[in-house]
Amino acid sequence: VEIGANDGVRGDPIHRYVRDHGWSGIMIEPLPDVFDVLKENYSSYPAVKLLNVAIGKTDGKQTIYTVQIDPEEFSWASQFSSFRRDIVESQARHIPDVASRIRESTIDSITFQTLIEKHADGREVDVLQIDTEGFGLEILKMIDFNVIKPSMINFEVANMSREEKNEATRLLLEQGCRITMGNLDGIAYRLSA
């Protein structure tokens, strides 16, 4: 399961495994225009289910903040979309006038539990990829680890505070995972028995 798939190619740690090894699964991207690019990029991979929703705290609608994309300068700006405006504003080091480019829109959202119940088709979640610009900890807290036991979870930490990183670490250690943290991502994994 990949939450925050964007276009499914640029900076995507899952793409090569789908392309080269035939991985199957679910990719989630909430932004309609970016989802259209994801659909195009994955049109020849029928084993990958694509969903145009966000994972949120409730099923329904949610506000998301995006950056107006300029194809000439900032075609990759959709990667900075977030439920938190302050996270998007913090990208000024990459897009100097980001504050004036922020757009607010309403998107469909489902909970992680709804995702599994309605879209996983009873399959195990072996790998979980989370890139949600500041919402990763909330998603980790939604997971019922008695039901879902991924072998590996790659989750963005670049937009987490120290306290949030510590909370994510504690949560995953309690599930028997080992963890390695980098500047951008954390990886939690289980050792084979």
Short mmCIF file of C-alpha atoms in Angstrom, two decimals, residues 100-192:
data_model
loop_
_atom_site.label_atom_id
_atom_site.label_comp_id
_atom_site.label_asym_id
_atom_site.label_seq_id
_atom_site.Cartn_x
_atom_site.Cartn_y
_atom_site.Cartn_z
CA SER A 100 1.34 33.18 -2.59
CA ARG A 101 0.97 29.88 -4.48
CA ILE A 102 -0.96 27.97 -1.80
CA ARG A 103 -4.42 26.80 -2.83
CA GLU A 104 -7.04 25.25 -0.55
CA SER A 105 -9.35 22.53 -1.84
CA THR A 106 -11.67 19.85 -0.53
CA ILE A 107 -10.93 16.21 -1.29
CA ASP A 108 -12.44 12.82 -0.48
CA SER A 109 -10.91 10.98 2.46
CA ILE A 110 -11.24 7.54 4.01
CA THR A 111 -9.73 6.05 7.13
CA PHE A 112 -6.99 3.44 7.01
CA GLN A 113 -9.51 0.90 8.30
CA THR A 114 -11.91 1.70 5.46
CA LEU A 115 -9.05 1.36 3.00
CA ILE A 116 -8.26 -2.15 4.23
CA GLU A 117 -11.89 -3.27 4.58
CA LYS A 118 -13.08 -2.00 1.19
CA HIS A 119 -10.03 -2.09 -1.06
CA ALA A 120 -7.45 -4.65 0.10
CA ASP A 121 -9.57 -7.58 -1.08
CA GLY A 122 -8.41 -9.68 1.87
CA ARG A 123 -4.75 -9.48 0.85
CA GLU A 124 -1.95 -8.96 3.34
CA VAL A 125 -0.15 -5.65 3.46
CA ASP A 126 3.53 -6.60 3.20
CA VAL A 127 4.93 -3.14 2.50
CA LEU A 128 3.48 0.18 3.56
CA GLN A 129 4.83 3.40 2.03
CA ILE A 130 3.65 6.69 3.60
CA ASP A 131 4.52 10.09 2.11
CA THR A 132 1.89 12.52 3.35
CA GLU A 133 3.72 15.74 4.24
CA GLY A 134 3.17 15.82 7.99
CA PHE A 135 0.32 13.30 8.41
CA GLY A 136 2.39 10.09 8.62
CA LEU A 137 2.24 9.74 12.40
CA GLU A 138 -1.55 10.05 12.33
CA ILE A 139 -1.72 7.24 9.78
CA LEU A 140 0.60 5.05 11.84
CA LYS A 141 -1.67 5.58 14.84
CA MET A 142 -4.70 4.45 12.77
CA ILE A 143 -3.24 1.03 12.00
CA ASP A 144 -4.56 -1.95 13.92
CA PHE A 145 -1.30 -3.86 14.17
CA ASN A 146 -3.19 -6.91 15.42
CA VAL A 147 -4.67 -7.16 11.93
CA ILE A 148 -2.07 -5.49 9.69
CA LYS A 149 1.53 -6.63 10.12
CA PRO A 150 3.66 -5.18 7.31
CA SER A 151 7.18 -6.56 6.95
CA MET A 152 8.34 -3.04 6.14
CA ILE A 153 6.99 0.47 6.64
CA ASN A 154 8.73 3.37 4.94
CA PHE A 155 7.39 6.66 6.30
CA GLU A 156 8.31 10.27 5.72
CA VAL A 157 9.82 11.99 8.76
CA ALA A 158 11.05 15.18 7.10
CA ASN A 159 7.99 17.11 8.29
CA MET A 160 7.75 15.56 11.75
CA SER A 161 8.83 17.32 14.91
CA ARG A 162 11.29 15.58 17.24
CA GLU A 163 8.36 14.64 19.50
CA GLU A 164 6.43 13.15 16.56
CA LYS A 165 9.47 11.14 15.46
CA ASN A 166 9.87 9.84 19.02
CA GLU A 167 6.19 8.90 19.19
CA ALA A 168 6.38 7.08 15.84
CA THR A 169 9.49 5.25 17.02
CA ARG A 170 7.84 4.18 20.30
CA LEU A 171 4.72 3.01 18.49
CA LEU A 172 6.66 0.90 16.00
CA LEU A 173 9.06 -0.51 18.60
CA GLU A 174 6.03 -1.66 20.60
CA GLN A 175 4.98 -3.62 17.50
CA GLY A 176 8.27 -5.49 17.44
CA CYS A 177 9.82 -3.49 14.61
CA ARG A 178 13.37 -2.38 14.23
CA ILE A 179 13.76 1.17 13.01
CA THR A 180 16.26 3.24 11.14
CA MET A 181 15.80 6.99 10.73
CA GLY A 182 17.18 9.26 8.06
CA ASN A 183 16.62 12.94 7.36
CA LEU A 184 13.71 12.29 5.01
CA ASP A 185 12.32 8.86 5.87
CA GLY A 186 12.12 6.31 8.61
CA ILE A 187 12.07 2.60 7.89
CA ALA A 188 10.49 0.12 10.26
CA TYR A 189 10.99 -3.56 9.53
CA ARG A 190 10.45 -6.95 11.08
CA LEU A 191 13.15 -9.60 11.14
CA SER A 192 12.20 -12.94 9.63
#
